[in-house]
């Protein structure tokens, strides 16, 4: 028999969502009339908007005609879409040939790890989106895991807590490492300021490290002083790759479309431009994003699409406000509950001092019939926190907020 890839046996953190579902199902089977509401998922709920739907449908129709049919396209994406991303989302700070259109940010995060191999050291924010750690473990970057703990020898966890305003101590960044950084952050909802990102870029350059900047939630930023891209920071072109997504802003979680920016200045120790290897990798193990999805993405960046997208995001941000308000009532004050995020991000991050994440999760499930996400599932520094997602229909959010506002622990 063929042997299992031993790196896969090092994976531990894939338990979070299965464990949530297990507890949820157990509760629902004993309480079938509870009317459970989920504020636990990072999945969009609102329908695609008309301008984008029209563009998707028109592209499907074109594919059914002799003149409009197209097969494989350029692996890096339609040139019109690459131009539009550079212009609309990056104000031409990056050039269209540095934009690589893909089937999603998560997929690119997984592929990026191939570029650096199994010996690279990795640093992540703690708590973090699970793919950074698990993707690193899969390629062996953390092969010397200390069994049974979340401390991997090859992965440095940089705590992001209320004490440091959810921005890590950059002194923890190892030399010559890959640094995963997500802003607006999933799960904390924190958005790094220009000053903070300036420190991050400066440190990465001093340490010869590369930042993988996940900007999947950039479109949720409403405060104009907050940077939407790492490339707004001087020096980032020499030390950063940015991964973006159409999933959350336009509801393409199922349609699938994202992009990665690799600046031409970014180089490996031997001087090889990273973009050269990324190009090679992209055309070898990826065959281009769906041309239907790309037509939709292009429409979302046209003026009518931008207006619609803003409305969709406003809807989710209003949901976040409703959740925040519910958690700032008098009984929460008595419990010392602290509420973060949800203003420039779709996630509300809530601290219950002295309590364990999973205990709060169980209490909210049993008393409010609401499903949330235990912060400890995103990393050790998430202990005592709970994440609420603002992706949901307004009726459900209002009902969940009502129930939450009566919570007593
Ligand atoms: C949802 C999400 C993504 C999006 O991934 P896609 O593959 O583009 O759907 C990326 N990063 C973070 C942190 C996310 O929460």
Coordinates of C-alpha atoms and ligand atoms in Angstrom, one line a residue:
X1 CA 0.0 0.0 0.0
X2 CA 1.1 3.5 -0.7
X3 CA 2.1 5.5 2.4
X4 CA 0.2 8.5 3.6
X5 CA 1.8 11.9 3.1
X6 CA 3.2 12.4 6.6
X7 CA 2.6 16.1 6.4
X8 CA -1.1 15.5 6.4
X9 CA -1.0 13.7 9.7
X10 CA 0.4 16.9 11.2
X11 CA -2.9 18.7 10.5
X12 CA -4.9 19.5 13.7
X13 CA -6.8 22.6 13.2
X14 CA -9.4 21.3 10.7
X15 CA -11.7 20.4 13.6
X16 CA -13.3 23.8 14.2
X17 CA -16.3 23.8 11.8
X18 CA -17.0 20.0 12.0
X19 CA -17.1 20.4 15.8
X20 CA -19.5 23.4 15.6
X21 CA -21.7 21.4 13.3
X22 CA -21.7 18.4 15.6
X23 CA -22.8 20.5 18.6
X24 CA -25.3 22.3 16.5
X25 CA -26.9 19.1 15.2
X26 CA -26.9 17.5 18.6
X27 CA -28.8 20.6 20.0
X28 CA -31.2 20.7 17.0
X29 CA -32.1 17.1 17.3
X30 CA -33.1 17.5 20.9
X31 CA -34.8 20.8 20.3
X32 CA -36.3 20.6 16.9
X33 CA -38.5 23.7 17.4
X34 CA -35.7 26.0 18.6
X35 CA -35.5 28.0 15.4
X36 CA -31.7 28.1 15.4
X37 CA -30.1 31.1 13.7
X38 CA -26.5 30.9 12.5
X39 CA -24.2 33.9 13.0
X40 CA -21.3 31.5 12.6
X41 CA -20.5 31.3 9.0
X42 CA -18.2 33.4 6.7
X43 CA -20.5 32.7 3.7
X44 CA -22.5 35.4 1.9
X45 CA -26.3 35.2 1.9
X46 CA -27.7 38.0 -0.2
X47 CA -28.4 37.5 -3.9
X48 CA -26.2 38.8 -6.8
X49 CA -27.2 42.2 -8.0
X50 CA -28.8 43.0 -11.4
X51 CA -25.9 44.6 -13.3
X52 CA -23.7 41.6 -12.4
X53 CA -26.3 39.0 -13.1
X54 CA -26.9 40.6 -16.5
X55 CA -23.2 40.4 -17.3
X56 CA -23.0 36.7 -16.2
X57 CA -26.0 35.8 -18.3
X58 CA -24.8 37.7 -21.3
X59 CA -21.5 35.8 -21.2
X60 CA -23.3 32.5 -21.0
X61 CA -25.3 33.5 -24.0
X62 CA -22.2 34.5 -26.0
X63 CA -20.6 31.1 -25.3
X64 CA -23.6 29.6 -27.1
X65 CA -22.8 31.5 -30.3
X66 CA -20.2 30.8 -33.0
X67 CA -18.6 34.2 -32.8
X68 CA -18.8 34.5 -29.0
X69 CA -17.5 31.1 -28.0
X70 CA -14.1 31.0 -26.3
X71 CA -12.2 28.1 -24.8
X72 CA -9.1 28.4 -22.7
X73 CA -8.0 31.9 -22.1
X74 CA -4.9 33.5 -20.8
X75 CA -4.1 31.8 -17.5
X76 CA -3.6 35.1 -15.8
X77 CA -7.1 36.3 -16.8
X78 CA -8.8 38.6 -19.3
X79 CA -6.7 41.6 -20.0
X80 CA -9.8 43.8 -19.7
X81 CA -10.3 42.5 -16.1
X82 CA -6.6 42.8 -15.2
X83 CA -6.7 46.5 -16.4
X84 CA -9.9 47.2 -14.5
X85 CA -8.6 45.7 -11.2
X86 CA -5.4 47.7 -11.5
X87 CA -7.3 50.9 -12.2
X88 CA -10.4 50.7 -10.0
X89 CA -9.0 48.7 -7.0
X90 CA -5.4 49.9 -7.0
X91 CA -5.6 53.3 -8.6
X92 CA -2.8 52.1 -11.0
X93 CA -0.4 51.7 -8.1
X94 CA 0.3 48.3 -9.6
X95 CA 0.4 47.5 -13.3
X96 CA -2.1 45.1 -15.0
X97 CA 0.6 42.6 -15.8
X98 CA 1.2 42.2 -12.0
X99 CA -2.5 41.1 -11.6
X100 CA -3.2 37.3 -11.8
X101 CA -6.9 36.5 -11.9
X102 CA -7.8 33.3 -10.2
X103 CA -10.6 31.1 -8.9
X104 CA -10.4 32.6 -5.4
X105 CA -8.2 33.9 -2.7
X106 CA -8.2 30.7 -0.7
X107 CA -7.0 28.8 -3.7
X108 CA -4.2 31.3 -4.3
X109 CA -3.1 31.1 -0.7
X110 CA -2.8 27.4 -1.1
X111 CA -0.8 27.7 -4.3
X112 CA 1.5 30.4 -3.0
X113 CA 3.0 27.9 -0.6
X114 CA 4.5 25.9 -3.5
X115 CA 6.6 29.0 -4.4
X116 CA 8.6 28.8 -1.1
X117 CA 8.8 25.0 -0.5
X118 CA 8.8 23.1 2.7
X119 CA 11.7 24.7 4.5
X120 CA 10.4 28.2 4.7
X121 CA 9.4 29.5 8.1
X122 CA 6.0 30.9 8.5
X123 CA 4.5 33.6 10.8
X124 CA 0.8 34.1 11.3
X125 CA -1.4 36.4 13.3
X126 CA -3.0 34.5 16.2
X127 CA -6.0 34.2 15.9
X128 CA -6.0 33.6 12.1
X129 CA -8.0 32.3 9.1
X130 CA -7.2 28.5 9.3
X131 CA -5.8 28.2 5.7
X132 CA -2.5 29.9 6.4
X133 CA -1.5 27.4 9.0
X134 CA -3.1 24.3 7.4
X135 CA -1.8 25.1 4.0
X136 CA 1.7 25.5 5.4
X137 CA 1.5 22.2 7.3
X138 CA 0.3 20.4 4.1
X139 CA 3.5 21.4 2.2
X140 CA 5.6 20.4 5.2
X141 CA 6.5 23.9 6.4
X142 CA 5.7 22.7 9.9
X143 CA 6.8 19.1 9.8
X144 CA 8.3 19.2 13.2
X145 CA 5.0 19.9 14.9
X146 CA 4.9 19.3 18.7
X147 CA 2.3 16.7 18.9
X148 CA -1.1 17.5 20.4
X149 CA -0.5 21.3 20.7
X150 CA -1.0 24.1 18.3
X151 CA 2.6 25.1 18.5
X152 CA 4.4 24.1 15.3
X153 CA 8.1 24.4 15.2
X154 CA 7.9 25.9 11.7
X155 CA 5.1 28.4 12.5
X156 CA 5.4 31.4 14.7
X157 CA 2.1 32.6 16.2
X158 CA 2.0 36.3 16.7
X159 CA -0.7 37.1 19.3
X160 CA -3.3 39.8 18.3
X161 CA -5.2 40.7 21.4
X162 CA -7.0 43.7 23.0
X163 CA -3.7 44.5 24.7
X164 CA -2.0 45.3 21.4
X165 CA -5.2 46.5 19.6
X166 CA -5.1 43.3 17.5
X167 CA -1.8 44.2 15.8
X168 CA 1.1 41.9 16.4
X169 CA 4.5 42.6 17.9
X170 CA 6.5 42.7 14.6
X171 CA 9.7 41.8 16.5
X172 CA 8.3 38.2 16.5
X173 CA 8.6 38.0 12.7
X174 CA 11.4 35.5 12.0
X175 CA 14.2 36.2 9.4
X176 CA 13.4 35.1 5.9
X177 CA 9.9 34.1 6.6
X178 CA 6.5 34.2 5.0
X179 CA 4.2 36.5 7.0
X180 CA 0.5 36.0 6.6
X181 CA -1.4 39.1 7.4
X182 CA -5.1 39.7 7.0
X183 CA -6.7 43.2 7.1
X184 CA -9.7 43.8 7.6
X185 CA -9.2 40.7 9.8
X186 CA -11.0 37.5 9.9
X187 CA -11.8 36.7 12.7
X188 CA -11.1 39.9 14.8
X189 CA -12.6 42.5 12.5
X190 CA -9.6 44.7 13.2
X191 CA -8.2 46.9 10.3
X192 CA -4.6 47.8 10.4
X193 CA -3.8 51.5 10.2
X194 CA -1.4 53.1 7.8
X195 CA 1.1 53.5 10.7
X196 CA 0.8 49.9 11.6
X197 CA 1.3 48.6 8.0
X198 CA 4.3 50.9 7.7
X199 CA 5.9 49.2 10.6
X200 CA 5.0 45.8 9.2
X201 CA 6.5 46.6 5.8
X202 CA 9.7 48.1 7.4
X203 CA 10.2 45.0 9.6
X204 CA 9.6 42.6 6.7
X205 CA 12.2 44.3 4.6
X206 CA 14.7 44.4 7.5
X207 CA 14.2 40.7 8.0
X208 CA 14.2 39.6 4.4
X209 CA 10.7 38.3 4.8
X210 CA 7.7 38.4 2.5
X211 CA 4.2 39.4 3.5
X212 CA 1.2 37.6 2.1
X213 CA -1.4 40.3 2.5
X214 CA -5.0 38.9 2.5
X215 CA -7.3 41.8 1.5
X216 CA -10.5 39.7 1.0
X217 CA -12.5 42.2 3.1
X218 CA -10.9 45.5 1.7
X219 CA -14.3 46.6 0.3
X220 CA -15.8 46.7 3.8
X221 CA -13.5 49.6 4.8
X222 CA -15.6 52.7 5.2
X223 CA -13.1 54.9 7.1
X224 CA -11.1 56.7 4.3
X225 CA -8.0 56.9 6.5
X226 CA -7.6 53.1 6.6
X227 CA -5.5 51.5 3.8
X228 CA -7.3 49.0 1.6
X229 CA -4.1 47.5 0.1
X230 CA -0.6 46.9 1.4
X231 CA 0.6 48.6 -1.8
X232 CA -0.6 51.9 -0.3
X233 CA 2.5 51.6 1.9
X234 CA 6.0 52.7 0.6
X235 CA 8.3 49.8 0.2
X236 CA 5.6 47.1 0.0
X237 CA 6.5 46.4 -3.7
X238 CA 9.8 45.0 -2.4
X239 CA 8.3 42.7 0.2
X240 CA 4.6 41.9 -0.4
X241 CA 2.2 39.8 -2.3
X242 CA -1.5 40.7 -2.1
X243 CA -4.4 38.3 -2.4
X244 CA -7.9 39.6 -3.1
X245 CA -11.3 38.2 -3.7
X246 CA -14.7 38.9 -5.3
X247 CA -16.3 36.5 -2.9
X248 CA -17.3 38.7 0.0
X249 CA -18.0 42.1 -1.7
X250 CA -20.1 40.8 -4.6
X251 CA -21.3 37.5 -3.3
X252 CA -19.0 35.4 -5.6
X253 CA -18.4 32.7 -2.9
X254 CA -20.1 30.2 -5.2
X255 CA -19.2 31.8 -8.6
X256 CA -15.5 31.8 -7.7
X257 CA -13.2 34.7 -8.6
X258 CA -10.2 36.3 -7.0
X259 CA -6.8 37.7 -7.8
X260 CA -3.2 37.9 -6.6
X261 CA -0.8 40.8 -7.1
X262 CA 2.9 40.0 -7.4
X263 CA 5.0 43.1 -7.9
X264 CA 7.9 42.9 -10.3
X265 CA 10.4 44.2 -7.7
X266 CA 9.8 41.3 -5.4
X267 CA 12.7 38.8 -5.6
X268 CA 14.1 35.7 -4.0
X269 CA 17.6 35.6 -2.3
X270 CA 19.2 34.6 -5.6
X271 CA 17.7 37.6 -7.4
X272 CA 15.0 35.6 -9.3
X273 CA 11.9 37.7 -9.5
X274 CA 9.0 36.0 -7.6
X275 CA 6.7 37.0 -10.5
X276 CA 8.6 34.7 -12.9
X277 CA 8.0 31.6 -10.7
X278 CA 4.4 32.6 -10.0
X279 CA 3.8 32.9 -13.8
X280 CA 5.3 29.5 -14.3
X281 CA 3.3 28.0 -11.4
X282 CA 0.1 29.6 -12.6
X283 CA 0.3 28.3 -16.1
X284 CA 1.3 24.9 -14.9
X285 CA -1.2 24.0 -12.2
X286 CA -3.9 26.5 -12.9
X287 CA -5.7 26.9 -16.2
X288 CA -7.4 30.3 -15.8
X289 CA -10.6 31.4 -14.0
X290 CA -14.0 30.8 -15.5
X291 CA -14.7 33.2 -18.3
X292 CA -18.3 33.5 -17.0
X293 CA -17.1 34.5 -13.6
X294 CA -14.6 37.0 -15.1
X295 CA -17.4 38.7 -17.0
X296 CA -19.3 39.1 -13.8
X297 CA -16.2 40.4 -12.0
X298 CA -15.6 43.0 -14.7
X299 CA -19.2 44.2 -14.4
X300 CA -18.8 44.6 -10.7
X301 CA -16.0 47.1 -11.3
X302 CA -18.1 49.2 -13.7
X303 CA -19.8 52.2 -12.3
X304 CA -23.2 50.5 -12.0
X305 CA -21.6 47.4 -10.5
X306 CA -19.7 49.5 -7.9
X307 CA -22.9 51.2 -6.8
X308 CA -24.6 47.8 -6.3
X309 CA -21.7 46.4 -4.5
X310 CA -21.6 49.3 -2.1
X311 CA -25.2 48.7 -1.3
X312 CA -24.6 45.0 -0.6
X313 CA -21.8 45.8 1.7
X314 CA -23.8 48.5 3.5
X315 CA -26.4 45.8 4.1
X316 CA -23.9 43.5 5.8
X317 CA -22.3 46.4 7.8
X318 CA -25.8 47.4 9.0
X319 CA -26.2 43.8 10.2
X320 CA -22.9 44.1 12.0
X321 CA -24.1 47.3 13.7
X322 CA -27.3 45.5 14.9
X323 CA -25.2 42.7 16.4
X324 CA -22.9 45.2 18.0
X325 CA -25.7 47.2 19.5
X326 CA -27.3 44.0 21.0
X327 CA -24.0 43.1 22.6
X328 CA -23.6 46.5 24.2
X329 CA -26.7 46.3 26.4
X330 CA -26.7 46.7 30.2
X331 CA -26.4 43.0 31.1
X332 CA -23.3 42.7 28.9
X333 CA -21.8 45.7 30.6
X334 CA -22.3 43.8 33.9
X335 CA -20.5 40.8 32.5
X336 CA -17.6 43.1 31.4
X337 CA -18.1 42.0 27.8
X338 CA -16.0 43.9 25.2
X339 CA -17.1 44.3 21.6
X340 CA -14.6 44.8 18.7
X341 CA -14.7 45.0 14.9
X342 CA -17.9 45.1 12.8
X343 CA -17.4 48.8 11.7
X344 CA -15.0 48.3 8.7
X345 CA -15.4 44.5 8.6
X346 CA -18.2 42.0 8.6
X347 CA -17.1 40.3 11.8
X348 CA -17.9 41.3 15.4
X349 CA -15.3 40.0 17.8
X350 CA -16.5 39.8 21.4
X351 CA -14.5 39.1 24.6
X352 CA -16.1 37.5 27.6
X353 CA -13.5 38.0 30.4
X354 CA -12.7 34.8 32.4
X355 CA -14.8 32.5 30.2
X356 CA -13.8 29.8 27.7
X357 CA -14.8 30.3 24.1
X358 CA -16.5 26.9 23.8
X359 CA -18.4 27.4 27.0
X360 CA -19.7 30.7 25.7
X361 CA -20.5 29.0 22.4
X362 CA -22.6 26.3 24.2
X363 CA -24.3 28.9 26.4
X364 CA -25.3 31.1 23.4
X365 CA -26.5 28.0 21.6
X366 CA -28.6 26.7 24.5
X367 CA -30.0 30.0 25.8
X368 CA -30.4 32.0 22.6
X369 CA -30.5 29.3 20.0
X370 CA -27.9 31.2 18.0
X371 CA -24.8 29.6 16.5
X372 CA -21.5 31.6 16.7
X373 CA -17.9 30.7 16.2
X374 CA -15.6 30.1 19.3
X375 CA -12.5 32.4 19.0
X376 CA -10.2 29.7 20.3
X377 CA -10.8 27.7 17.1
X378 CA -8.8 30.4 15.2
X379 CA -5.7 30.1 17.5
X380 CA -4.8 30.1 21.2
X381 CA -5.0 33.9 21.5
X382 CA -8.7 33.7 20.5
X383 CA -9.6 32.1 23.8
X384 CA -12.4 33.9 25.7
X385 CA -13.5 35.5 22.4
X386 CA -16.5 34.7 20.2
X387 CA -16.9 35.7 16.5
X388 CA -20.3 36.8 15.1
X389 CA -20.6 37.0 11.4
X390 CA -22.9 39.7 9.8
X391 CA -23.6 37.5 6.8
X392 CA -27.3 36.8 7.1
X393 CA -30.8 37.9 6.1
X394 CA -32.0 41.0 8.0
X395 CA -34.9 39.2 9.7
X396 CA -32.6 36.6 11.1
X397 CA -30.1 39.1 12.3
X398 CA -32.8 41.2 14.1
X399 CA -34.3 38.1 15.7
X400 CA -30.8 36.9 16.8
X401 CA -30.0 40.3 18.2
X402 CA -33.2 40.2 20.2
X403 CA -32.3 36.9 21.7
X404 CA -28.7 37.9 22.3
X405 CA -29.7 41.0 24.1
X406 CA -31.4 38.9 26.8
X407 CA -28.3 36.6 27.4
X408 CA -27.2 36.2 31.0
X409 CA -24.2 34.1 31.7
Ligands
LIG1 C1 -13.6 34.3 2.7 C2 -12.1 34.6 2.8 C3 -11.3 34.5 1.7 C4 -12.0 34.3 0.3 O1 -11.6 33.2 -0.3 P1 -12.2 32.9 -1.8 O2 -11.4 31.6 -2.1 O3 -11.8 34.0 -2.7 O4 -13.6 32.6 -1.7 C5 -10.0 34.8 1.8 N1 -9.4 35.1 3.0 C6 -10.2 35.2 4.1 C7 -9.6 35.7 5.3 C8 -11.6 34.9 4.0 O5 -12.3 35.0 5.2

